[in-house]
Amino acid sequence: MSRQKKVAAIHTDYAKEQYARFQQQNKQIIFRRRRLAVVFLVALVIFGISGFRLVQDHQELQAREADKIALQKEAETVSTQKAALEKEVALLKDDDYIAKLARSKYLLSKDNEQIYPISESQTESQTSSSTDSSK
């Protein structure tokens, strides 16, 4: 009998009112906790989606910056090629340059001019022998 409940409940209107108020407070506490959990989960989902999108945007930005750098290098190469071609066009407008180019590339000659073609291997051997003899 020592383990049995020794306190008896009082069945008065005041006790019933207090018990009802206690039950209502417990329900409100449970409701608030659930509502707080739902709000926390919604906020967590929103922040999770925002964070995921932020990471994706950052990766896309990095990829576009890499593309931008590659395109800038390509544009620089194209501009140097364009400058070289413009220089060549300017040279091709010069009659003396065209005559020199025709003589060297196509072995054309002026009147009473003789051309002696020399291959590149012979010129290389002559330049190496001349540098050896100068030592």
Coordinates of N, CA and C in Angstrom, one line a residue:
M1 N 0.8 -1.2 0.0 CA 0.0 0.0 0.0 C 0.9 1.3 0.0
S2 N 2.1 1.1 0.3 CA 3.0 2.3 0.3 C 3.2 2.8 -1.1
R3 N 3.0 1.9 -2.1 CA 3.3 2.4 -3.5 C 2.0 2.9 -4.1
Q4 N 0.9 2.8 -3.6 CA -0.3 3.3 -4.1 C -0.4 4.8 -3.9
K5 N -1.3 5.4 -4.8 CA -1.5 6.8 -4.7 C -2.2 7.1 -3.4
K6 N -1.6 8.0 -2.6 CA -2.2 8.4 -1.3 C -2.9 9.7 -1.4
V7 N -2.8 10.4 -2.6 CA -3.5 11.7 -2.7 C -4.7 11.5 -3.5
A8 N -5.8 11.9 -2.9 CA -7.1 11.8 -3.6 C -7.5 13.1 -4.3
A9 N -8.1 13.0 -5.4 CA -8.5 14.2 -6.2 C -9.7 14.8 -5.5
I10 N -9.7 16.1 -5.5 CA -10.9 16.8 -5.0 C -11.8 17.2 -6.1
H11 N -13.0 16.8 -6.0 CA -14.0 17.0 -7.1 C -14.8 18.3 -6.8
T12 N -14.2 19.4 -6.8 CA -14.9 20.6 -6.6 C -14.9 21.4 -7.9
D13 N -15.7 22.4 -8.0 CA -15.7 23.2 -9.3 C -14.4 23.9 -9.5
Y14 N -13.8 24.4 -8.4 CA -12.5 25.1 -8.6 C -11.4 24.2 -9.1
A15 N -11.4 23.0 -8.6 CA -10.4 22.0 -9.0 C -10.6 21.6 -10.4
K16 N -11.8 21.4 -10.8 CA -12.2 21.1 -12.2 C -11.8 22.2 -13.1
E17 N -12.0 23.4 -12.7 CA -11.7 24.6 -13.5 C -10.1 24.7 -13.6
Q18 N -9.4 24.5 -12.6 CA -7.9 24.5 -12.6 C -7.4 23.4 -13.5
Y19 N -8.0 22.2 -13.4 CA -7.5 21.1 -14.2 C -7.8 21.4 -15.7
A20 N -9.0 22.0 -16.0 CA -9.3 22.3 -17.4 C -8.4 23.4 -17.9
R21 N -8.0 24.4 -17.1 CA -7.1 25.5 -17.5 C -5.7 24.8 -17.7
F22 N -5.3 23.9 -16.9 CA -4.0 23.2 -17.0 C -4.0 22.5 -18.4
Q23 N -5.1 21.8 -18.7 CA -5.2 21.0 -19.9 C -5.1 22.0 -21.1
Q24 N -5.8 23.1 -21.0 CA -5.8 24.1 -22.1 C -4.4 24.7 -22.3
Q25 N -3.7 24.9 -21.2 CA -2.3 25.5 -21.3 C -1.4 24.4 -22.0
N26 N -1.6 23.2 -21.6 CA -0.8 22.1 -22.2 C -1.0 22.0 -23.7
K27 N -2.3 22.1 -24.1 CA -2.7 22.1 -25.5 C -2.0 23.3 -26.3
Q28 N -2.1 24.5 -25.6 CA -1.5 25.6 -26.3 C 0.1 25.5 -26.4
I29 N 0.7 24.9 -25.4 CA 2.1 24.7 -25.5 C 2.5 23.7 -26.6
I30 N 1.7 22.7 -26.7 CA 1.9 21.7 -27.8 C 1.7 22.3 -29.1
F31 N 0.6 23.1 -29.2 CA 0.3 23.8 -30.5 C 1.4 24.8 -30.9
R32 N 1.9 25.5 -29.9 CA 3.0 26.5 -30.2 C 4.3 25.8 -30.6
R33 N 4.6 24.7 -30.0 CA 5.8 23.9 -30.3 C 5.6 23.4 -31.8
R34 N 4.5 22.9 -32.1 CA 4.3 22.3 -33.5 C 4.3 23.4 -34.5
R35 N 3.7 24.6 -34.2 CA 3.8 25.7 -35.1 C 5.2 26.2 -35.3
L36 N 5.9 26.3 -34.2 CA 7.3 26.7 -34.2 C 8.1 25.7 -35.1
A37 N 7.9 24.4 -34.9 CA 8.6 23.4 -35.7 C 8.2 23.5 -37.2
V38 N 7.0 23.8 -37.5 CA 6.6 24.0 -38.9 C 7.2 25.2 -39.5
V39 N 7.2 26.3 -38.7 CA 7.9 27.6 -39.2 C 9.4 27.3 -39.4
F40 N 10.0 26.6 -38.5 CA 11.4 26.3 -38.6 C 11.7 25.4 -39.8
L41 N 10.9 24.4 -40.1 CA 11.0 23.6 -41.3 C 10.9 24.4 -42.6
V42 N 9.8 25.3 -42.6 CA 9.6 26.1 -43.8 C 10.8 27.0 -44.0
A43 N 11.3 27.6 -42.9 CA 12.5 28.5 -43.1 C 13.7 27.7 -43.5
L44 N 13.9 26.5 -43.0 CA 15.0 25.6 -43.4 C 14.9 25.3 -44.9
V45 N 13.7 25.0 -45.3 CA 13.5 24.6 -46.8 C 13.8 25.9 -47.6
I46 N 13.4 27.0 -47.2 CA 13.6 28.2 -48.0 C 15.1 28.6 -48.0
F47 N 15.8 28.5 -46.9 CA 17.2 28.7 -46.9 C 18.0 27.7 -47.6
G48 N 17.5 26.4 -47.6 CA 18.2 25.4 -48.3 C 18.1 25.6 -49.8
I49 N 16.9 25.9 -50.3 CA 16.7 26.2 -51.7 C 17.6 27.4 -52.1
S50 N 17.5 28.5 -51.3 CA 18.3 29.7 -51.6 C 19.8 29.4 -51.6
G51 N 20.3 28.6 -50.7 CA 21.7 28.3 -50.6 C 22.1 27.4 -51.8
F52 N 21.3 26.5 -52.2 CA 21.5 25.6 -53.4 C 21.6 26.5 -54.6
R53 N 20.7 27.4 -54.8 CA 20.6 28.3 -55.9 C 21.9 29.2 -56.0
L54 N 22.3 29.6 -54.8 CA 23.4 30.5 -54.7 C 24.7 29.8 -55.1
V55 N 24.8 28.5 -54.7 CA 26.0 27.7 -55.1 C 26.0 27.5 -56.6
Q56 N 24.8 27.2 -57.2 CA 24.7 27.0 -58.6 C 25.1 28.3 -59.4
D57 N 24.6 29.4 -58.9 CA 24.9 30.7 -59.6 C 26.4 31.0 -59.5
H58 N 27.0 30.6 -58.3 CA 28.4 30.9 -58.2 C 29.2 30.0 -59.1
Q59 N 28.9 28.8 -59.3 CA 29.5 27.9 -60.2 C 29.4 28.4 -61.7
E60 N 28.2 28.8 -62.0 CA 27.9 29.3 -63.3 C 28.7 30.6 -63.6
L61 N 28.9 31.4 -62.6 CA 29.7 32.6 -62.7 C 31.1 32.3 -62.9
Q62 N 31.6 31.3 -62.2 CA 33.0 30.9 -62.4 C 33.3 30.4 -63.8
A63 N 32.3 29.6 -64.3 CA 32.4 29.1 -65.7 C 32.4 30.2 -66.7
R64 N 31.5 31.2 -66.5 CA 31.5 32.3 -67.4 C 32.7 33.1 -67.4
E65 N 33.3 33.3 -66.2 CA 34.5 34.1 -66.1 C 35.7 33.4 -66.8
A66 N 35.7 32.0 -66.7 CA 36.7 31.3 -67.4 C 36.5 31.4 -68.9
D67 N 35.3 31.4 -69.4 CA 35.0 31.6 -70.8 C 35.4 33.0 -71.2
K68 N 35.1 34.0 -70.4 CA 35.5 35.3 -70.7 C 37.0 35.5 -70.9
I69 N 37.7 34.9 -70.0 CA 39.2 34.9 -70.1 C 39.7 34.3 -71.4
A70 N 39.1 33.1 -71.7 CA 39.5 32.4 -72.9 C 39.1 33.3 -74.1
L71 N 38.0 33.9 -74.1 CA 37.6 34.7 -75.3 C 38.4 36.0 -75.4
Q72 N 38.9 36.5 -74.2 CA 39.7 37.7 -74.3 C 41.1 37.3 -74.9
K73 N 41.6 36.1 -74.5 CA 42.9 35.7 -75.1 C 42.7 35.4 -76.6
E74 N 41.5 34.9 -77.0 CA 41.3 34.6 -78.4 C 41.1 35.9 -79.2
A75 N 40.5 36.9 -78.6 CA 40.3 38.2 -79.2 C 41.7 38.9 -79.4
E76 N 42.6 38.7 -78.4 CA 43.9 39.3 -78.5 C 44.7 38.7 -79.7
T77 N 44.5 37.3 -79.8 CA 45.2 36.6 -80.9 C 44.7 37.1 -82.2
V78 N 43.3 37.2 -82.3 CA 42.7 37.7 -83.5 C 43.1 39.1 -83.9
S79 N 43.3 39.9 -82.9 CA 43.7 41.3 -83.2 C 45.1 41.4 -83.6
T80 N 46.0 40.5 -83.1 CA 47.4 40.5 -83.6 C 47.4 40.0 -85.0
Q81 N 46.6 39.0 -85.3 CA 46.5 38.4 -86.7 C 46.0 39.5 -87.6
K82 N 45.0 40.2 -87.2 CA 44.4 41.3 -88.0 C 45.5 42.4 -88.3
A83 N 46.2 42.7 -87.3 CA 47.3 43.7 -87.5 C 48.3 43.2 -88.5
A84 N 48.7 42.0 -88.4 CA 49.7 41.4 -89.3 C 49.1 41.4 -90.7
L85 N 47.8 41.0 -90.8 CA 47.2 41.0 -92.2 C 47.1 42.4 -92.8
E86 N 46.8 43.4 -91.9 CA 46.7 44.7 -92.4 C 48.1 45.2 -92.9
K87 N 49.1 44.8 -92.1 CA 50.4 45.2 -92.5 C 50.8 44.6 -93.9
E88 N 50.4 43.3 -94.0 CA 50.7 42.6 -95.3 C 49.9 43.2 -96.4
V89 N 48.7 43.6 -96.2 CA 47.9 44.3 -97.2 C 48.6 45.6 -97.6
A90 N 49.1 46.3 -96.6 CA 49.8 47.6 -96.9 C 51.0 47.3 -97.8
L91 N 51.8 46.2 -97.4 CA 52.9 45.9 -98.2 C 52.6 45.5 -99.6
L92 N 51.5 44.8 -99.8 CA 51.1 44.3 -101.1 C 50.6 45.4 -102.0
K93 N 50.4 46.6 -101.4 CA 50.0 47.7 -102.3 C 51.3 48.4 -102.8
D94 N 52.5 48.0 -102.3 CA 53.7 48.6 -102.7 C 54.3 47.7 -103.9
D95 N 54.5 48.4 -105.0 CA 55.0 47.7 -106.2 C 56.4 47.1 -106.0
D96 N 57.3 47.7 -105.3 CA 58.6 47.2 -105.1 C 58.6 45.9 -104.3
Y97 N 57.7 45.9 -103.3 CA 57.6 44.7 -102.5 C 57.0 43.5 -103.3
I98 N 56.0 43.8 -104.1 CA 55.5 42.8 -105.0 C 56.5 42.2 -105.9
A99 N 57.4 43.1 -106.5 CA 58.4 42.6 -107.4 C 59.4 41.8 -106.6
K100 N 59.8 42.2 -105.4 CA 60.8 41.4 -104.6 C 60.2 40.1 -104.2
L101 N 58.9 40.1 -103.9 CA 58.2 38.8 -103.5 C 58.1 37.9 -104.7
A102 N 57.8 38.4 -105.8 CA 57.7 37.5 -107.0 C 59.1 37.0 -107.4
R103 N 60.2 37.8 -107.3 CA 61.5 37.2 -107.6 C 61.9 36.2 -106.6
S104 N 61.6 36.3 -105.3 CA 62.1 35.4 -104.3 C 61.2 34.1 -104.3
K105 N 59.9 34.3 -104.4 CA 59.0 33.1 -104.3 C 58.9 32.4 -105.6
Y106 N 58.7 33.1 -106.7 CA 58.5 32.4 -108.0 C 59.6 32.4 -108.9
L107 N 60.8 32.8 -108.5 CA 62.0 32.9 -109.3 C 61.9 33.6 -110.6
L108 N 61.1 34.7 -110.5 CA 61.0 35.6 -111.6 C 62.2 36.5 -111.6
S109 N 62.6 37.0 -112.8 CA 63.8 37.8 -112.9 C 63.5 39.0 -113.8
K110 N 64.4 40.0 -113.6 CA 64.3 41.2 -114.4 C 65.0 40.8 -115.7
D111 N 65.0 41.8 -116.7 CA 65.7 41.5 -117.9 C 67.2 41.4 -117.7
N112 N 67.8 40.5 -118.3 CA 69.3 40.2 -118.2 C 69.7 39.9 -116.8
E113 N 68.9 39.3 -116.0 CA 69.2 38.9 -114.6 C 69.2 37.4 -114.5
Q114 N 70.3 36.9 -113.9 CA 70.3 35.4 -113.7 C 70.1 35.1 -112.3
I115 N 69.3 34.0 -112.1 CA 69.0 33.6 -110.7 C 69.6 32.2 -110.4
Y116 N 70.3 32.2 -109.3 CA 70.9 30.9 -108.8 C 70.2 30.5 -107.6
P117 N 69.3 29.5 -107.6 CA 68.6 29.1 -106.4 C 69.5 28.3 -105.5
I118 N 69.5 28.6 -104.2 CA 70.3 27.9 -103.2 C 69.3 27.3 -102.2
S119 N 69.5 26.0 -101.9 CA 68.6 25.4 -101.0 C 68.9 25.8 -99.6
E120 N 68.0 25.6 -98.7 CA 68.2 26.0 -97.3 C 69.2 25.2 -96.6
S121 N 69.4 23.9 -96.9 CA 70.4 23.1 -96.2 C 71.8 23.5 -96.6
Q122 N 72.0 24.0 -97.8 CA 73.3 24.5 -98.1 C 73.6 25.8 -97.4
T123 N 72.7 26.7 -97.2 CA 72.9 27.9 -96.5 C 73.1 27.7 -95.1
E124 N 72.5 26.7 -94.5 CA 72.7 26.4 -93.1 C 74.1 25.8 -92.9
S125 N 74.6 24.9 -93.8 CA 75.9 24.4 -93.6 C 77.0 25.4 -93.8
Q126 N 76.7 26.4 -94.7 CA 77.7 27.5 -94.9 C 77.7 28.4 -93.7
T127 N 76.6 28.7 -93.1 CA 76.6 29.5 -91.9 C 77.3 28.8 -90.7
S128 N 77.1 27.5 -90.6 CA 77.7 26.8 -89.5 C 79.2 26.7 -89.7
S129 N 79.6 26.5 -90.9 CA 81.1 26.4 -91.2 C 81.7 27.8 -91.0
S130 N 81.0 28.8 -91.4 CA 81.6 30.2 -91.2 C 81.7 30.5 -89.7
T131 N 80.8 30.1 -88.9 CA 80.9 30.4 -87.5 C 82.0 29.5 -86.8
D132 N 82.2 28.3 -87.4 CA 83.3 27.4 -86.8 C 84.6 28.0 -87.2
S133 N 84.8 28.5 -88.4 CA 86.1 29.0 -88.8 C 86.4 30.3 -88.1
S134 N 85.4 31.1 -87.6 CA 85.7 32.3 -87.0 C 86.1 32.1 -85.5
K135 N 85.9 30.9 -85.0 CA 86.3 30.7 -83.6 C 87.8 30.4 -83.5

